[in-house]
């Protein structure tokens, strides 16, 4: 008990304790918010995008000018006709 006598906390001591308490709670709240955001982030899927369909590739070739419109229509009708059967 001897150490408690005549050791009052001055104004700077109260300021330091108050600032320390505010910084402590700010740190706790910041960690909680960051943890909450990290756990609630939607999972990123590593699946590759689906391969373009044959019609999409044909449409892109027409748009790039690799084939003309008649060739596009002929190939598109061949795609819709179905697979060729071998005798």
mmCIF file with all atom_site columns, C-alpha atoms in Angstrom:
data_model
loop_
_atom_site.group_PDB
_atom_site.id
_atom_site.type_symbol
_atom_site.label_atom_id
_atom_site.label_alt_id
_atom_site.label_comp_id
_atom_site.label_asym_id
_atom_site.label_entity_id
_atom_site.label_seq_id
_atom_site.pdbx_PDB_ins_code
_atom_site.Cartn_x
_atom_site.Cartn_y
_atom_site.Cartn_z
_atom_site.occupancy
_atom_site.B_iso_or_equiv
_atom_site.pdbx_formal_charge
_atom_site.auth_seq_id
_atom_site.auth_comp_id
_atom_site.auth_asym_id
_atom_site.auth_atom_id
_atom_site.pdbx_PDB_model_num
ATOM 1  C CA . UNK A 1 1  ? 0.000   0.000   0.000   1.00 0.00 ? 1  UNK A CA 1
ATOM 2  C CA . UNK A 1 2  ? 2.956   2.258   0.395   1.00 0.00 ? 2  UNK A CA 1
ATOM 3  C CA . UNK A 1 3  ? 3.299   2.686   -3.356  1.00 0.00 ? 3  UNK A CA 1
ATOM 4  C CA . UNK A 1 4  ? -0.189  4.130   -3.763  1.00 0.00 ? 4  UNK A CA 1
ATOM 5  C CA . UNK A 1 5  ? 0.390   7.194   -1.611  1.00 0.00 ? 5  UNK A CA 1
ATOM 6  C CA . UNK A 1 6  ? 1.160   10.416  -3.381  1.00 0.00 ? 6  UNK A CA 1
ATOM 7  C CA . UNK A 1 7  ? 1.232   8.927   -6.864  1.00 0.00 ? 7  UNK A CA 1
ATOM 8  C CA . UNK A 1 8  ? -1.818  10.605  -8.351  1.00 0.00 ? 8  UNK A CA 1
ATOM 9  C CA . UNK A 1 9  ? -2.229  10.456  -12.103 1.00 0.00 ? 9  UNK A CA 1
ATOM 10 C CA . UNK A 1 10 ? -1.688  13.873  -13.629 1.00 0.00 ? 10 UNK A CA 1
ATOM 11 C CA . UNK A 1 11 ? -3.557  15.317  -16.614 1.00 0.00 ? 11 UNK A CA 1
ATOM 12 C CA . UNK A 1 12 ? -1.111  13.727  -19.030 1.00 0.00 ? 12 UNK A CA 1
ATOM 13 C CA . UNK A 1 13 ? -1.646  10.363  -17.411 1.00 0.00 ? 13 UNK A CA 1
ATOM 14 C CA . UNK A 1 14 ? -5.387  10.600  -17.898 1.00 0.00 ? 14 UNK A CA 1
ATOM 15 C CA . UNK A 1 15 ? -4.850  11.669  -21.496 1.00 0.00 ? 15 UNK A CA 1
ATOM 16 C CA . UNK A 1 16 ? -2.488  8.755   -22.140 1.00 0.00 ? 16 UNK A CA 1
ATOM 17 C CA . UNK A 1 17 ? -4.904  6.258   -20.578 1.00 0.00 ? 17 UNK A CA 1
ATOM 18 C CA . UNK A 1 18 ? -7.848  7.645   -22.554 1.00 0.00 ? 18 UNK A CA 1
ATOM 19 C CA . UNK A 1 19 ? -5.900  7.682   -25.824 1.00 0.00 ? 19 UNK A CA 1
ATOM 20 C CA . UNK A 1 20 ? -4.640  4.156   -25.146 1.00 0.00 ? 20 UNK A CA 1
ATOM 21 C CA . UNK A 1 21 ? -8.160  2.893   -24.504 1.00 0.00 ? 21 UNK A CA 1
ATOM 22 C CA . UNK A 1 22 ? -9.483  4.537   -27.691 1.00 0.00 ? 22 UNK A CA 1
ATOM 23 C CA . UNK A 1 23 ? -6.613  3.093   -29.749 1.00 0.00 ? 23 UNK A CA 1
ATOM 24 C CA . UNK A 1 24 ? -7.136  -0.341  -28.212 1.00 0.00 ? 24 UNK A CA 1
ATOM 25 C CA . UNK A 1 25 ? -10.850 -0.414  -29.097 1.00 0.00 ? 25 UNK A CA 1
ATOM 26 C CA . UNK A 1 26 ? -10.166 1.034   -32.557 1.00 0.00 ? 26 UNK A CA 1
ATOM 27 C CA . UNK A 1 27 ? -7.691  -1.783  -33.148 1.00 0.00 ? 27 UNK A CA 1
ATOM 28 C CA . UNK A 1 28 ? -10.144 -4.431  -31.925 1.00 0.00 ? 28 UNK A CA 1
ATOM 29 C CA . UNK A 1 29 ? -12.975 -3.047  -34.105 1.00 0.00 ? 29 UNK A CA 1
ATOM 30 C CA . UNK A 1 30 ? -10.693 -2.769  -37.162 1.00 0.00 ? 30 UNK A CA 1
ATOM 31 C CA . UNK A 1 31 ? -9.547  -6.375  -36.799 1.00 0.00 ? 31 UNK A CA 1
ATOM 32 C CA . UNK A 1 32 ? -13.154 -7.528  -36.362 1.00 0.00 ? 32 UNK A CA 1
ATOM 33 C CA . UNK A 1 33 ? -14.323 -5.644  -39.482 1.00 0.00 ? 33 UNK A CA 1
ATOM 34 C CA . UNK A 1 34 ? -11.432 -6.938  -41.607 1.00 0.00 ? 34 UNK A CA 1
ATOM 35 C CA . UNK A 1 35 ? -12.023 -10.493 -40.405 1.00 0.00 ? 35 UNK A CA 1
ATOM 36 C CA . UNK A 1 36 ? -15.753 -10.206 -41.122 1.00 0.00 ? 36 UNK A CA 1
ATOM 37 C CA . UNK A 1 37 ? -15.066 -8.918  -44.651 1.00 0.00 ? 37 UNK A CA 1
ATOM 38 C CA . UNK A 1 38 ? -12.516 -11.640 -45.346 1.00 0.00 ? 38 UNK A CA 1
ATOM 39 C CA . UNK A 1 39 ? -14.853 -14.417 -44.225 1.00 0.00 ? 39 UNK A CA 1
ATOM 40 C CA . UNK A 1 40 ? -17.882 -13.084 -46.102 1.00 0.00 ? 40 UNK A CA 1
ATOM 41 C CA . UNK A 1 41 ? -16.098 -12.515 -49.393 1.00 0.00 ? 41 UNK A CA 1
ATOM 42 C CA . UNK A 1 42 ? -17.654 -14.630 -52.147 1.00 0.00 ? 42 UNK A CA 1
ATOM 43 C CA . UNK A 1 43 ? -15.441 -17.497 -53.162 1.00 0.00 ? 43 UNK A CA 1
ATOM 44 C CA . UNK A 1 44 ? -13.745 -17.003 -56.504 1.00 0.00 ? 44 UNK A CA 1
ATOM 45 C CA . UNK A 1 45 ? -14.326 -19.847 -58.883 1.00 0.00 ? 45 UNK A CA 1
ATOM 46 C CA . UNK A 1 46 ? -11.287 -21.079 -60.729 1.00 0.00 ? 46 UNK A CA 1
ATOM 47 C CA . UNK A 1 47 ? -13.349 -22.761 -63.413 1.00 0.00 ? 47 UNK A CA 1
ATOM 48 C CA . UNK A 1 48 ? -12.418 -21.728 -66.900 1.00 0.00 ? 48 UNK A CA 1
ATOM 49 C CA . UNK A 1 49 ? -15.051 -20.146 -69.053 1.00 0.00 ? 49 UNK A CA 1
ATOM 50 C CA . UNK A 1 50 ? -17.038 -22.458 -71.264 1.00 0.00 ? 50 UNK A CA 1
ATOM 51 C CA . UNK A 1 51 ? -15.637 -23.030 -74.718 1.00 0.00 ? 51 UNK A CA 1
ATOM 52 C CA . UNK A 1 52 ? -17.461 -21.075 -77.408 1.00 0.00 ? 52 UNK A CA 1
ATOM 53 C CA . UNK A 1 53 ? -19.999 -23.017 -79.411 1.00 0.00 ? 53 UNK A CA 1
ATOM 54 C CA . UNK A 1 54 ? -19.528 -23.780 -83.081 1.00 0.00 ? 54 UNK A CA 1
ATOM 55 C CA . UNK A 1 55 ? -22.091 -21.123 -83.971 1.00 0.00 ? 55 UNK A CA 1
ATOM 56 C CA . UNK A 1 56 ? -20.197 -18.536 -81.910 1.00 0.00 ? 56 UNK A CA 1
ATOM 57 C CA . UNK A 1 57 ? -16.950 -19.353 -83.701 1.00 0.00 ? 57 UNK A CA 1
ATOM 58 C CA . UNK A 1 58 ? -18.697 -19.161 -87.056 1.00 0.00 ? 58 UNK A CA 1
ATOM 59 C CA . UNK A 1 59 ? -20.242 -15.810 -86.124 1.00 0.00 ? 59 UNK A CA 1
ATOM 60 C CA . UNK A 1 60 ? -16.846 -14.469 -85.052 1.00 0.00 ? 60 UNK A CA 1
ATOM 61 C CA . UNK A 1 61 ? -15.243 -15.582 -88.314 1.00 0.00 ? 61 UNK A CA 1
ATOM 62 C CA . UNK A 1 62 ? -17.961 -13.754 -90.266 1.00 0.00 ? 62 UNK A CA 1
ATOM 63 C CA . UNK A 1 63 ? -17.436 -10.625 -88.161 1.00 0.00 ? 63 UNK A CA 1
ATOM 64 C CA . UNK A 1 64 ? -13.654 -10.725 -88.757 1.00 0.00 ? 64 UNK A CA 1
ATOM 65 C CA . UNK A 1 65 ? -14.209 -11.120 -92.499 1.00 0.00 ? 65 UNK A CA 1
ATOM 66 C CA . UNK A 1 66 ? -12.614 -14.562 -92.760 1.00 0.00 ? 66 UNK A CA 1
ATOM 67 C CA . UNK A 1 67 ? -15.713 -15.942 -94.471 1.00 0.00 ? 67 UNK A CA 1
ATOM 68 C CA . UNK A 1 68 ? -18.422 -14.253 -96.514 1.00 0.00 ? 68 UNK A CA 1
ATOM 69 C CA . UNK A 1 69 ? -22.155 -14.303 -95.816 1.00 0.00 ? 69 UNK A CA 1
ATOM 70 C CA . UNK A 1 70 ? -22.917 -17.129 -98.270 1.00 0.00 ? 70 UNK A CA 1
ATOM 71 C CA . UNK A 1 71 ? -20.247 -19.313 -96.699 1.00 0.00 ? 71 UNK A CA 1
ATOM 72 C CA . UNK A 1 72 ? -21.604 -18.422 -93.242 1.00 0.00 ? 72 UNK A CA 1
ATOM 73 C CA . UNK A 1 73 ? -25.149 -19.454 -94.161 1.00 0.00 ? 73 UNK A CA 1
ATOM 74 C CA . UNK A 1 74 ? -23.954 -22.692 -95.798 1.00 0.00 ? 74 UNK A CA 1
ATOM 75 C CA . UNK A 1 75 ? -21.866 -23.677 -92.764 1.00 0.00 ? 75 UNK A CA 1
ATOM 76 C CA . UNK A 1 76 ? -24.612 -22.658 -90.342 1.00 0.00 ? 76 UNK A CA 1
ATOM 77 C CA . UNK A 1 77 ? -27.159 -24.828 -92.168 1.00 0.00 ? 77 UNK A CA 1
ATOM 78 C CA . UNK A 1 78 ? -24.648 -27.690 -92.102 1.00 0.00 ? 78 UNK A CA 1
ATOM 79 C CA . UNK A 1 79 ? -24.324 -27.258 -88.332 1.00 0.00 ? 79 UNK A CA 1
ATOM 80 C CA . UNK A 1 80 ? -28.080 -27.324 -87.846 1.00 0.00 ? 80 UNK A CA 1
ATOM 81 C CA . UNK A 1 81 ? -28.493 -30.362 -90.095 1.00 0.00 ? 81 UNK A CA 1
ATOM 82 C CA . UNK A 1 82 ? -26.630 -32.510 -87.604 1.00 0.00 ? 82 UNK A CA 1
ATOM 83 C CA . UNK A 1 83 ? -23.675 -34.854 -87.837 1.00 0.00 ? 83 UNK A CA 1
ATOM 84 C CA . UNK A 1 84 ? -22.884 -36.570 -91.080 1.00 0.00 ? 84 UNK A CA 1
ATOM 85 C CA . UNK A 1 85 ? -23.335 -40.328 -91.086 1.00 0.00 ? 85 UNK A CA 1
ATOM 86 C CA . UNK A 1 86 ? -20.687 -42.506 -92.663 1.00 0.00 ? 86 UNK A CA 1
ATOM 87 C CA . UNK A 1 87 ? -21.856 -45.423 -94.782 1.00 0.00 ? 87 UNK A CA 1
#
